[in-house]
Coordinates of C-alpha atoms in Angstrom, one line a residue:
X1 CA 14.5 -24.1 -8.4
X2 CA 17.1 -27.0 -7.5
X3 CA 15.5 -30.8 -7.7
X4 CA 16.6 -31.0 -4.0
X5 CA 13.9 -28.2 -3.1
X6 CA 11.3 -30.3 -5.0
X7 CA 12.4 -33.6 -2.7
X8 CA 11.7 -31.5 0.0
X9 CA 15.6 -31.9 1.7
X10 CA 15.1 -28.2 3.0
X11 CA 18.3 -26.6 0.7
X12 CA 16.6 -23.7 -0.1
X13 CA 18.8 -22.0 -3.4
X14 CA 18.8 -18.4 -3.6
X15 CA 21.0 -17.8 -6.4
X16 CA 18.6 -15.8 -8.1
X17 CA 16.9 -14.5 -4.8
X18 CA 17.1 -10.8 -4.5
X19 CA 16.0 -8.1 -1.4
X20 CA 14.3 -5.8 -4.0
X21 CA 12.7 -9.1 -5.8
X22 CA 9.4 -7.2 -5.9
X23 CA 10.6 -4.5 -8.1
X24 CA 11.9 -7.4 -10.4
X25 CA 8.9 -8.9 -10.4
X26 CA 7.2 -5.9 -11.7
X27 CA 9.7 -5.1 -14.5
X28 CA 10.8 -1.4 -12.7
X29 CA 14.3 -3.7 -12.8
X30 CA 16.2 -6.6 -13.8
X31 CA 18.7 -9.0 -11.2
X32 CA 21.9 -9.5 -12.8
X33 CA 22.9 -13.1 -12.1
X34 CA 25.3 -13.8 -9.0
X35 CA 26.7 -17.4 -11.6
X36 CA 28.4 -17.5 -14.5
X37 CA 26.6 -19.3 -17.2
X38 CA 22.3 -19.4 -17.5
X39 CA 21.4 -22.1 -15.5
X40 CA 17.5 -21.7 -16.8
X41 CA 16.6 -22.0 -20.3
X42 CA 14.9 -18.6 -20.3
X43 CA 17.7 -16.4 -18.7
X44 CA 18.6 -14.9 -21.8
X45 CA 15.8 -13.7 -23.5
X46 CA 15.0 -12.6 -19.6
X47 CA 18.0 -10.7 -19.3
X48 CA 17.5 -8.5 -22.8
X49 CA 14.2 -7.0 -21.1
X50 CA 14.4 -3.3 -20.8
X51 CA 14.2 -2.1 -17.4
X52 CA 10.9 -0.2 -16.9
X53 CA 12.7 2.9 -15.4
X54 CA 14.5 3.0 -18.1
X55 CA 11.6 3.7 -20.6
X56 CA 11.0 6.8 -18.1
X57 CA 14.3 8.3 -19.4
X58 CA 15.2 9.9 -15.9
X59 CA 17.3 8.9 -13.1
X60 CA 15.3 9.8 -10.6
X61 CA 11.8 8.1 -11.4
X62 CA 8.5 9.9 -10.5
X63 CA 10.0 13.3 -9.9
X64 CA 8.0 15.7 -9.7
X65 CA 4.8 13.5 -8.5
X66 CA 3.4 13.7 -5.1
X67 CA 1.5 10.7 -3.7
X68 CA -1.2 11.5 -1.0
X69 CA -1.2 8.7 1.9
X70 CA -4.1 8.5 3.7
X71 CA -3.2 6.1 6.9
X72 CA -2.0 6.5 10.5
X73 CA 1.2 8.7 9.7
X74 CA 4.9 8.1 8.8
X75 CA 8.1 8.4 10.2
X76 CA 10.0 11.3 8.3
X77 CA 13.4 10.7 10.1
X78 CA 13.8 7.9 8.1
X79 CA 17.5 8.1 6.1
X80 CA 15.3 6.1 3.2
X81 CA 12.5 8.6 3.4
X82 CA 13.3 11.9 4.9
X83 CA 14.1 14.2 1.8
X84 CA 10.9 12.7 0.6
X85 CA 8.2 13.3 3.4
X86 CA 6.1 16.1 3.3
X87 CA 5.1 18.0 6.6
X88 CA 2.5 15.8 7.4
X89 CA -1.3 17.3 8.8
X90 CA -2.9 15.0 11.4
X91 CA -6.8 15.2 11.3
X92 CA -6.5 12.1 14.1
X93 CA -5.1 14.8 16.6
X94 CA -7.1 17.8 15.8
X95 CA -11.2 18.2 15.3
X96 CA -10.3 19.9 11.9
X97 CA -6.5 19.3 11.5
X98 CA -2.9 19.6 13.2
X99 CA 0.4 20.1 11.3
X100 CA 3.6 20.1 13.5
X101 CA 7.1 21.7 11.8
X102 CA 10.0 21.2 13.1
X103 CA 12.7 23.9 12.2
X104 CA 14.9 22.4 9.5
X105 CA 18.5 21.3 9.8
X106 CA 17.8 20.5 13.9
X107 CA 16.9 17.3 15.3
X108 CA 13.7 17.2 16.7
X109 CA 13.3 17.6 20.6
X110 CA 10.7 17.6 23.2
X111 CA 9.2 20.4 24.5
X112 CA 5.8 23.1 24.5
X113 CA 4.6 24.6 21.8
X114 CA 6.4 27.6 20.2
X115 CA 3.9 29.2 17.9
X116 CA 0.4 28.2 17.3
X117 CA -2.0 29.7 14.5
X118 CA -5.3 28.7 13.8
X119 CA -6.4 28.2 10.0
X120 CA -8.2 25.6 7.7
X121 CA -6.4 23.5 5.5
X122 CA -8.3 23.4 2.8
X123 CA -9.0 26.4 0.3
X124 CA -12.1 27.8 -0.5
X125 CA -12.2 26.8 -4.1
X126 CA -12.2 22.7 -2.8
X127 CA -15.1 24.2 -0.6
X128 CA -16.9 25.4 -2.9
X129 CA -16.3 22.2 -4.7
X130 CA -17.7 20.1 -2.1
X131 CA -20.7 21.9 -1.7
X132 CA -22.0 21.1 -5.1
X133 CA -21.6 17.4 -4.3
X134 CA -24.9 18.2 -2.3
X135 CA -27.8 17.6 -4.4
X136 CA -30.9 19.3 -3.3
X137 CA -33.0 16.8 -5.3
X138 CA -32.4 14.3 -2.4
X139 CA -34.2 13.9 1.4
X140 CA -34.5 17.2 2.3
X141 CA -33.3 16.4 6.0
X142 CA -30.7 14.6 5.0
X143 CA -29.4 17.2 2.8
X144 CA -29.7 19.7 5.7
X145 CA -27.4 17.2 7.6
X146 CA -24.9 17.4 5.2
X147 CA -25.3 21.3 4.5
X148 CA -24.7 21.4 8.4
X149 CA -21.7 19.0 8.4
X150 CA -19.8 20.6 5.6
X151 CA -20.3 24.4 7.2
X152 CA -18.9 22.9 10.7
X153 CA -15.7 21.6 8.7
X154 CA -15.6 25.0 6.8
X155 CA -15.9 27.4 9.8
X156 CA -13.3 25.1 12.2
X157 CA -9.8 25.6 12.5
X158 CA -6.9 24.0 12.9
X159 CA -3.4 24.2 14.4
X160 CA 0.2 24.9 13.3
X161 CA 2.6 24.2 15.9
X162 CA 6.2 24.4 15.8
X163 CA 7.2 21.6 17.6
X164 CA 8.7 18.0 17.4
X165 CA 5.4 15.0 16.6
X166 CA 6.4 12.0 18.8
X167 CA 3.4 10.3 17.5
X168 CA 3.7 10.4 14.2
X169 CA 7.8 9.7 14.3
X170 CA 6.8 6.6 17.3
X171 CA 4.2 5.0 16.0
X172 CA 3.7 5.0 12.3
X173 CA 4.7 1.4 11.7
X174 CA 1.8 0.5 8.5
X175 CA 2.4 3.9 7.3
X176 CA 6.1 4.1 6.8
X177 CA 6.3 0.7 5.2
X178 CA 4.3 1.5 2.7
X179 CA 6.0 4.8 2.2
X180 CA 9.1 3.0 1.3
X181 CA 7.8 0.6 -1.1
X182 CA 6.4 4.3 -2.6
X183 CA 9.0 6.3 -2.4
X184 CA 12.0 4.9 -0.7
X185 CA 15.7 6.0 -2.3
X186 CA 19.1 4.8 -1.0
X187 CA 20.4 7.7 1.6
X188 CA 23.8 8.4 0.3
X189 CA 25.2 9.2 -3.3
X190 CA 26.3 6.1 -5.6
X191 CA 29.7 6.4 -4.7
X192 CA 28.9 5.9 -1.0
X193 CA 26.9 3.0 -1.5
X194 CA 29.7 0.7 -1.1
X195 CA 30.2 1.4 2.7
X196 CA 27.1 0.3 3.5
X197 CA 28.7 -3.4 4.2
X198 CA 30.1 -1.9 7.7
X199 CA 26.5 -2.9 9.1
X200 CA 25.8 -0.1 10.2
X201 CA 23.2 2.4 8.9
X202 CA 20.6 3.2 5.9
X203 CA 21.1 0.4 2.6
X204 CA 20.6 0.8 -0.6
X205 CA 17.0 0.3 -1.0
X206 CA 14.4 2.1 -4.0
X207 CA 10.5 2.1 -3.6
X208 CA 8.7 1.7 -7.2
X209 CA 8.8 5.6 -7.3
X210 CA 12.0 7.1 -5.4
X211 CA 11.9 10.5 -7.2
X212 CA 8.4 11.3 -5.9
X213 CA 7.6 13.0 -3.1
X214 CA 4.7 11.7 0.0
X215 CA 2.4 13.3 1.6
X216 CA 1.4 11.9 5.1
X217 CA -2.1 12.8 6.0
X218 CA -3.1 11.1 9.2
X219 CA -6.4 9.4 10.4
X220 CA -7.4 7.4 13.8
X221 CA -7.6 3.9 13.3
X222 CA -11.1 3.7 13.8
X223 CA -12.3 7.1 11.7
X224 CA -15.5 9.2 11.9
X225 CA -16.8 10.2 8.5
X226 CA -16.6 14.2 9.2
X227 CA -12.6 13.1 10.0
X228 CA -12.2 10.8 6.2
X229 CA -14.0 13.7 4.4
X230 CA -11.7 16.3 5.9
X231 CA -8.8 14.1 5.0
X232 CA -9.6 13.3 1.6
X233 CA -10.5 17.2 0.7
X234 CA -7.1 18.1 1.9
X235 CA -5.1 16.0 -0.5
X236 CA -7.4 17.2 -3.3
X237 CA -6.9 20.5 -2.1
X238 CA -2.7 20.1 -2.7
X239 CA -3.4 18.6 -6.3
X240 CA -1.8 15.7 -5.6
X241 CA -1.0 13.1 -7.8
X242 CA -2.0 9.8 -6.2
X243 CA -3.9 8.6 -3.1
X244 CA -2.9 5.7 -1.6
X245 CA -5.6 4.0 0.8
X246 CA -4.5 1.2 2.2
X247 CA -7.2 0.6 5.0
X248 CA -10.9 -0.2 5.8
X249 CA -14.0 2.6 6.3
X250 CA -16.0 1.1 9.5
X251 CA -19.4 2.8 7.7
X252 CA -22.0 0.6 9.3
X253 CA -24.2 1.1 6.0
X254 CA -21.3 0.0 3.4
X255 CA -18.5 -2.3 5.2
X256 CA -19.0 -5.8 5.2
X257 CA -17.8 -6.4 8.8
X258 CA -20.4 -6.0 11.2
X259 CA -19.9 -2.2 12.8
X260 CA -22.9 -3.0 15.6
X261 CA -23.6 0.7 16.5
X262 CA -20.6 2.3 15.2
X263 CA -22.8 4.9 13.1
X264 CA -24.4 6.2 15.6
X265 CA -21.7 6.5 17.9
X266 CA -20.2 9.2 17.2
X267 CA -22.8 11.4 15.8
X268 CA -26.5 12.2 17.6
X269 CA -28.5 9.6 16.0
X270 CA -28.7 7.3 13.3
X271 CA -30.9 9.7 11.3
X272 CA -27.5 12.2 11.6
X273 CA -24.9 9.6 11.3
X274 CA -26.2 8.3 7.8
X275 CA -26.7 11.5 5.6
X276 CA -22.5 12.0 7.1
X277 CA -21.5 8.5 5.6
X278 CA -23.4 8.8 2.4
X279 CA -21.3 12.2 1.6
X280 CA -17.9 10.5 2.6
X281 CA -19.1 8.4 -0.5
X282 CA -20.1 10.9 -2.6
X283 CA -16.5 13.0 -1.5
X284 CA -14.7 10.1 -2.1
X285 CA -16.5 8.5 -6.1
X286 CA -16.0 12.2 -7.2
X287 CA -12.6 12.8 -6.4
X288 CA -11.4 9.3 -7.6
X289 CA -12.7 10.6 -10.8
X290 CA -10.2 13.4 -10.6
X291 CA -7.0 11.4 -8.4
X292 CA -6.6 7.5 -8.6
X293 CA -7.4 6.1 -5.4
X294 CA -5.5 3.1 -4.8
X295 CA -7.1 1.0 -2.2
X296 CA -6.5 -2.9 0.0
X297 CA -8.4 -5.6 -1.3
X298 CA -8.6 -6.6 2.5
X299 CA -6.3 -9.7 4.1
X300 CA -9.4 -12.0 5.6
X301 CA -9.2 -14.4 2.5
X302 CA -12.9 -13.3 2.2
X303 CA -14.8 -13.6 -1.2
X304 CA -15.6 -9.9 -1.2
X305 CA -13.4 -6.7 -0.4
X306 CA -13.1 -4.5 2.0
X307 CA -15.0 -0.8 1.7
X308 CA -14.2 1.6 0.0
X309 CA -12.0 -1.1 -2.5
X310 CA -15.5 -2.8 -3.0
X311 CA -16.4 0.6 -5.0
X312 CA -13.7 -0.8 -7.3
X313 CA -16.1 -2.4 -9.5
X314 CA -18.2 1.2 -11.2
X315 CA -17.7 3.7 -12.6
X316 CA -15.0 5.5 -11.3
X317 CA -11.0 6.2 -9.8
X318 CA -10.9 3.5 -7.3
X319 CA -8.3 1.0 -8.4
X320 CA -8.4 -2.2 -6.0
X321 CA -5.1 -4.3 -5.7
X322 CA -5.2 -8.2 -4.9
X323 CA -1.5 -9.5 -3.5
X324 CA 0.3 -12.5 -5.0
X325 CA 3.4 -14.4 -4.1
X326 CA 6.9 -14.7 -5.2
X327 CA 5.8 -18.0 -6.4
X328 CA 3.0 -16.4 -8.5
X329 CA 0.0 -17.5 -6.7
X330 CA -2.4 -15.4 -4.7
X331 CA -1.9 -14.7 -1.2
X332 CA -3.7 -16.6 0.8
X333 CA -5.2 -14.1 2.9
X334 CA -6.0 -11.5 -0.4
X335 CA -9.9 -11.0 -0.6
X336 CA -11.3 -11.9 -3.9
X337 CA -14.2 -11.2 -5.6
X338 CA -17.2 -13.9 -4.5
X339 CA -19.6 -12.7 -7.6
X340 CA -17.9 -14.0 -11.4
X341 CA -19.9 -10.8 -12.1
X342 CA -18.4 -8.9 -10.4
X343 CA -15.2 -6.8 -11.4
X344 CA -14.2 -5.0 -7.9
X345 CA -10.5 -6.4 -8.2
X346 CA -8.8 -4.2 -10.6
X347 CA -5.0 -5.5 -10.3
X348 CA -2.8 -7.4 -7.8
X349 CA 0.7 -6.8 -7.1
X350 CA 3.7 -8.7 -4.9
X351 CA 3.5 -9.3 -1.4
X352 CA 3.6 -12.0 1.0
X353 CA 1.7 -15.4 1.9
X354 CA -0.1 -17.1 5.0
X355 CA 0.0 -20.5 5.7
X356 CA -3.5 -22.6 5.4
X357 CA -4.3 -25.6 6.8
X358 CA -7.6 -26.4 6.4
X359 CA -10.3 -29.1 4.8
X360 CA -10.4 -26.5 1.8
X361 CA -6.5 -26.0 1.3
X362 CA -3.4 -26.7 2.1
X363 CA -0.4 -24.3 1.9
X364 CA 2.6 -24.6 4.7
X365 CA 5.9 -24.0 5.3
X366 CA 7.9 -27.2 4.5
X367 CA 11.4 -25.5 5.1
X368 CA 10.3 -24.4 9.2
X369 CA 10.8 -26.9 12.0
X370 CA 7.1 -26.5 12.5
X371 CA 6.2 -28.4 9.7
X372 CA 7.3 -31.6 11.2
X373 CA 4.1 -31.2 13.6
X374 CA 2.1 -32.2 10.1
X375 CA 1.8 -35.7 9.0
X376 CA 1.9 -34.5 5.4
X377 CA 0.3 -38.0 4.3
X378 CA -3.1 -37.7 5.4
X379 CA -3.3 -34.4 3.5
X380 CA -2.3 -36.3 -0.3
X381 CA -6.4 -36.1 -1.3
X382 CA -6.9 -32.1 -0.6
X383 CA -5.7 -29.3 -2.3
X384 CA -2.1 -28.2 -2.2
X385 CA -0.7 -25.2 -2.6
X386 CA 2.8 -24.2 -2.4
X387 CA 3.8 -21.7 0.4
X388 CA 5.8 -18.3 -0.4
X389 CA 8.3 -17.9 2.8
X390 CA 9.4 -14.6 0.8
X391 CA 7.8 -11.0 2.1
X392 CA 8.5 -8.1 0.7
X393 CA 11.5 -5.9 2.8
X394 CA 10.5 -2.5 3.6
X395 CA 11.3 0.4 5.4
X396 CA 10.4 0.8 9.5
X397 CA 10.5 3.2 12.2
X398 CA 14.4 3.9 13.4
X399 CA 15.0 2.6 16.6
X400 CA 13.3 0.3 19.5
X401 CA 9.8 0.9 17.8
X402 CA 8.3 -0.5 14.3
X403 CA 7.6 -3.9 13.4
X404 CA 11.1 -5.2 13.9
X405 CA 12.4 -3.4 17.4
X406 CA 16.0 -3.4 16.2
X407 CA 18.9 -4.4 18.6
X408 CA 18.6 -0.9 20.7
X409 CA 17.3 -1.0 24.0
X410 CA 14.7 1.4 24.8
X411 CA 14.5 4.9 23.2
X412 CA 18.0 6.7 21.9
X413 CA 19.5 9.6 20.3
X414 CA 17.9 9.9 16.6
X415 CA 21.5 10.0 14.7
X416 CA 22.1 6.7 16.6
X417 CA 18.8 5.2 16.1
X418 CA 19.5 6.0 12.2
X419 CA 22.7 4.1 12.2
X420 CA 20.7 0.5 13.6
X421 CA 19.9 -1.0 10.6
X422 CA 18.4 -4.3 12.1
X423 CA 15.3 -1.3 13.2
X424 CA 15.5 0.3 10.1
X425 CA 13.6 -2.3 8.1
X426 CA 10.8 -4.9 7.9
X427 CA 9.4 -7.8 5.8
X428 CA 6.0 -6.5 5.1
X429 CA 3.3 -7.8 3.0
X430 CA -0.9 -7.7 3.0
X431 CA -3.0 -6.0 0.2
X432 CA -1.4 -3.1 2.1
X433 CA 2.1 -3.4 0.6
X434 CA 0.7 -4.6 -3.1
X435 CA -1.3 -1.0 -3.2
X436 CA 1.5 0.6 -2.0
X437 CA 3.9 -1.0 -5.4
X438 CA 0.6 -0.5 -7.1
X439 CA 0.2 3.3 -5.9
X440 CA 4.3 4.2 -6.3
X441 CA 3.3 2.7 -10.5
X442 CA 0.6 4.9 -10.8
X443 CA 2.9 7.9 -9.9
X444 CA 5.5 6.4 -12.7
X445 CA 2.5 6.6 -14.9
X446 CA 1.4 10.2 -14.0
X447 CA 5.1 11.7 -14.4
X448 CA 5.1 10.5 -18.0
X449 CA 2.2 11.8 -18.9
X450 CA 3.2 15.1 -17.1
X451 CA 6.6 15.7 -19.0
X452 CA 4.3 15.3 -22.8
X453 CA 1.2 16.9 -21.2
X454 CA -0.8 16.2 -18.4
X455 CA -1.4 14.0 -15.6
X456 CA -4.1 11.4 -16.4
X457 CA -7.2 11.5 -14.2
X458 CA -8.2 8.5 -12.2
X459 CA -10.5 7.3 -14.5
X460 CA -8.0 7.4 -16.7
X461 CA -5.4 6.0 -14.7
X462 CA -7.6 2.9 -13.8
X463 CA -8.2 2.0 -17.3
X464 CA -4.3 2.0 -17.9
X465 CA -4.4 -0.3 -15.2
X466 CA -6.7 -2.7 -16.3
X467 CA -4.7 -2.7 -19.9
X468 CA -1.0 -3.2 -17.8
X469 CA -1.5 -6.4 -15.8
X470 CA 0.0 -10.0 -16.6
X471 CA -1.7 -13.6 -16.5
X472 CA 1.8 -15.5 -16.6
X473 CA 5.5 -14.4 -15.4
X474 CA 9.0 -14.9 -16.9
X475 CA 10.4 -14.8 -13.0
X476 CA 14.2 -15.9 -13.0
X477 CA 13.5 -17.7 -9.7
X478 CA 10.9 -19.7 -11.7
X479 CA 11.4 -23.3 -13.0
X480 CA 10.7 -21.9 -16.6
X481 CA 9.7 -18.8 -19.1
X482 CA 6.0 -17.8 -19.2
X483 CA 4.6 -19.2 -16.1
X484 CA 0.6 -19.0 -15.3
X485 CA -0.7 -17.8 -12.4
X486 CA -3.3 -19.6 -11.4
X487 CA -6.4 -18.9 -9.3
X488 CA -6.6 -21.4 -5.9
X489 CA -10.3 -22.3 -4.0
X490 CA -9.8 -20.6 -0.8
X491 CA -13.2 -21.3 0.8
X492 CA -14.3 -24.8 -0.4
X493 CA -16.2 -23.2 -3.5
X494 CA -18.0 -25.8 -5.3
X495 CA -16.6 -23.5 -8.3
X496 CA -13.3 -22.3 -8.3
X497 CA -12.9 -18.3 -8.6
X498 CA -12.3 -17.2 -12.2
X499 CA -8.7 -15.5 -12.6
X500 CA -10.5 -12.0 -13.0
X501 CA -12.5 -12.7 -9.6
X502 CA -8.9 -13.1 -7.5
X503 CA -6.4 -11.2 -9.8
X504 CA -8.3 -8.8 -12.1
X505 CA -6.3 -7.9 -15.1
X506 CA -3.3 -10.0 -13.7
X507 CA -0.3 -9.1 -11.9
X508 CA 1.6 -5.6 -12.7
X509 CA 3.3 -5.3 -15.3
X510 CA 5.5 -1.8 -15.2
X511 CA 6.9 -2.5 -19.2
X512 CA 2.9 -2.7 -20.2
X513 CA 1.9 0.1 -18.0
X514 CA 4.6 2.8 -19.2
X515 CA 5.1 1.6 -22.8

């Protein structure tokens, strides 16, 4: 960092900047410097770190693995994603379950269905499986409920339809972002790499995991817990390697957001509704046991997370990731832990940062025009923090959708919406895109175990975890080697949050998780 950034003359220097910084900052790979001689004292000994990929001793990291995503779909068209993507099952669209195929090598196109075939997606051994999750010790009306539930989900079935998903492809935004910071690869062979200065089409661009495989398995944004169930017994059900979580359960009983009603809503009455939620936990504990879970800490800045990343903290799978900034401080928005008792943050990884202005904190943008609306004076007495402009870049929906738009106007041709590469990515950020690095790790993780073994279970998994994270960084873009990151008081805490309660073990570290 130059002295003029510290003066505050707004010359931003991004020698050592880097599109990908997020996979630096995790050790999956090194920058090699854009200037001729070291210009920090610690480049050296920076630059002799092994690249963590390298440790996997493959070219094509995580092959093999197949990460479960549990959101609101993805866009498989993508040139980053597609060889990677899964036929995705909806249970959103369908009671109990709707895949759509397209026929391979054509584009997809609109029009009726073609073949439909009713069937249930998941086999009768993971029904047999949940079954026994039902303990007849309990309320005996309660476990009638949930006898009754799981025999509904059993005996329905649900459709396969040949046909093109303008859903799914339209408006998958949060899901394919975090399927390329998973399993994103560049779209064309090395040697074609180079043309990708014509600005036009895919870049060269690598989630933490590019040679594993995703599997899209899609929820409503506001879920029913016969729909979660369903979802999470279908990924068991394909063995997968991962699951990646990266959103909230509205259970009324569990969630710390006020869900006025919600329980009931969809069921008959409150006496149904509960027994239905209190499975959906039981399903979910026991197969984190089996698969890691990866789960959002939440992005309200609260001192507790969201559900089911609150279950972080017993016994189990679920591995709960905190997001910190390129400038090694946590995001402003993460969730922490409120209880110095309390463990429920397992790890944090790289994402963005929010701006604060409040009599607690202050943490704003000094290089936007907006920041001359702030008499920066009156502020010297309170709590500064420095703000993170940097997000992480990410893959987005081709075309006129996703979080960027693109330069397109309206809805085209797929092979031209593929060549617009101002809508074929995103700066992203949120909890959700520091699971996502954190999930792609865990896949790492599980394909090195698979080629001397087996694949660790989530238990497992989350005590690698908790063995693999960093309390300071060696960042080139820092002012110096070894770094602390340093916990903040985000909600005028008479005691600041310990480093545990905001970060867990610390910030990923790939070198420590693989070696």
């Amino acid at each position: 960092m130059t002295d003029d950034i510290k003066k505050g003359e707004g010359h931003l220097c991004y020698d050592w900047y880097h599109y990908l910084w997020h996979l630096i900052a995790i050790g999956a790979l090194r920058d090699r410097p854009r200037i001729p001689e070291a210009r920090l004292p610690h480049e050296a000994a920076y630059l002799l770190e092994a690249d963590a990929w390298d440790l996997l001793g493959t070219d094509k990291p995580g092959y093999g693995e197949v990460i479960a995503q549990i959101d609101t779909g993805v866009n498989s068209s993508h040139p980053n994603l597609e060889p990677r993507i899964r036929d995705a099952v909806s249970f959103a669209a369908h009671p109990f379950g709707l895949s759509y195929v397209t026929p391979k090598q054509q584009l997809p196109v609109l029009r009726g269905p073609e073949k439909k075939q009713s069937k249930s997606f998941v086999g009768d051994d993971t029904w047999a499986w949940a079954a026994g999750l039902i303990k007849s010790r309990n309320n005996a009306q309660e476990v009638e409920v949930q006898k009754s539930l799981l025999r509904a989900l059993k005996d329905g079935r649900g459709v396969i339809q040949e046909t093109a998903e303008t859903s799914r492809m339209r408006y998958s935004a949060h899901g394919t972002a975090c399927a390329g910071l998973m399993v994103g690869a560049p779209a064309a062979s090395p040697a074609k790499l180079r043309q990708f200065s014509n600005g036009e089409g895919a870049i060269p661009y690598w989630g933490v995991a590019p040679g594993a495989e995703l599997l899209p398995i899609e929820i409503s944004a506001r879920p029913d817990a016969a729909q979660l169930i369903l979802a999470f017994l279908y990924a068991r059900d394909q063995k997968v390697s991962v699951i990646h979580f990266p959103r909230e359960v509205p259970d009324p009983w569990r969630a710390h957001r006020s869900y006025s009603g919600y329980g009931d809503s969809r069921y008959t009455s409150v006496e149904q509704a509960k027994p239905i939620w209190d499975y959906f936990e039981k399903v979910f504990e026991a197969i984190s046991e089996e698969i890691p879970i990866i789960c959002a800490a939440g992005n309200n800045g609260y001192d507790h997370l969201i559900y089911p990343a609150s279950k972080a903290g017993e016994s189990n799978g679920v591995v709960a990731v905190a997001a910190a900034t390129y400038l090694a401080r946590r995001s402003a928005y993460s969730n922490y832990s409120g209880d110095p008792t309390d463990n429920s943050v397992t790890i944090s990884a790289p994402s963005d940062d929010q701006e604060v202005c409040t009599r607690c904190q202050i943490r704003l943008d000094r290089e936007s025009p907006r920041s001359r609306d702030h008499n920066f004076e009156i502020y010297e007495k309170l709590p500064q923090v420095e703000y993170a402009p940097q997000g992480v870049l990410t893959t987005d929906i081709p075309g006129h959708h996703g979080y960027s738009g693109g330069q397109l106007e309206g809805i085209q041709p797929p092979h031209v919406e593929s060549r617009d590469r101002a809508g074929l990515y995103t700066v992203f950020g949120g909890t959700s895109a520091a699971s996502a690095i954190v999930a792609g790790a865990a896949a790492l993780l599980q394909s090195k175990h698979r080629s001397t073994g087996r694949p660790l279970n989530g238990l497992e998994v989350k005590a690698k975890m908790t063995q693999s994270g960093a309390k300071e960084v060696s960042w080139a873009w820092l002012e110096k080697a070894d770094v602390p990151i340093l916990p903040d008081s985000p909600n005028c805490e008479r005691r600041v949050p310990s480093f545990d309660q905001q970060f867990g073990a610390g910030l990923l570290d790939l070198r420590k998780l693989l070696s």
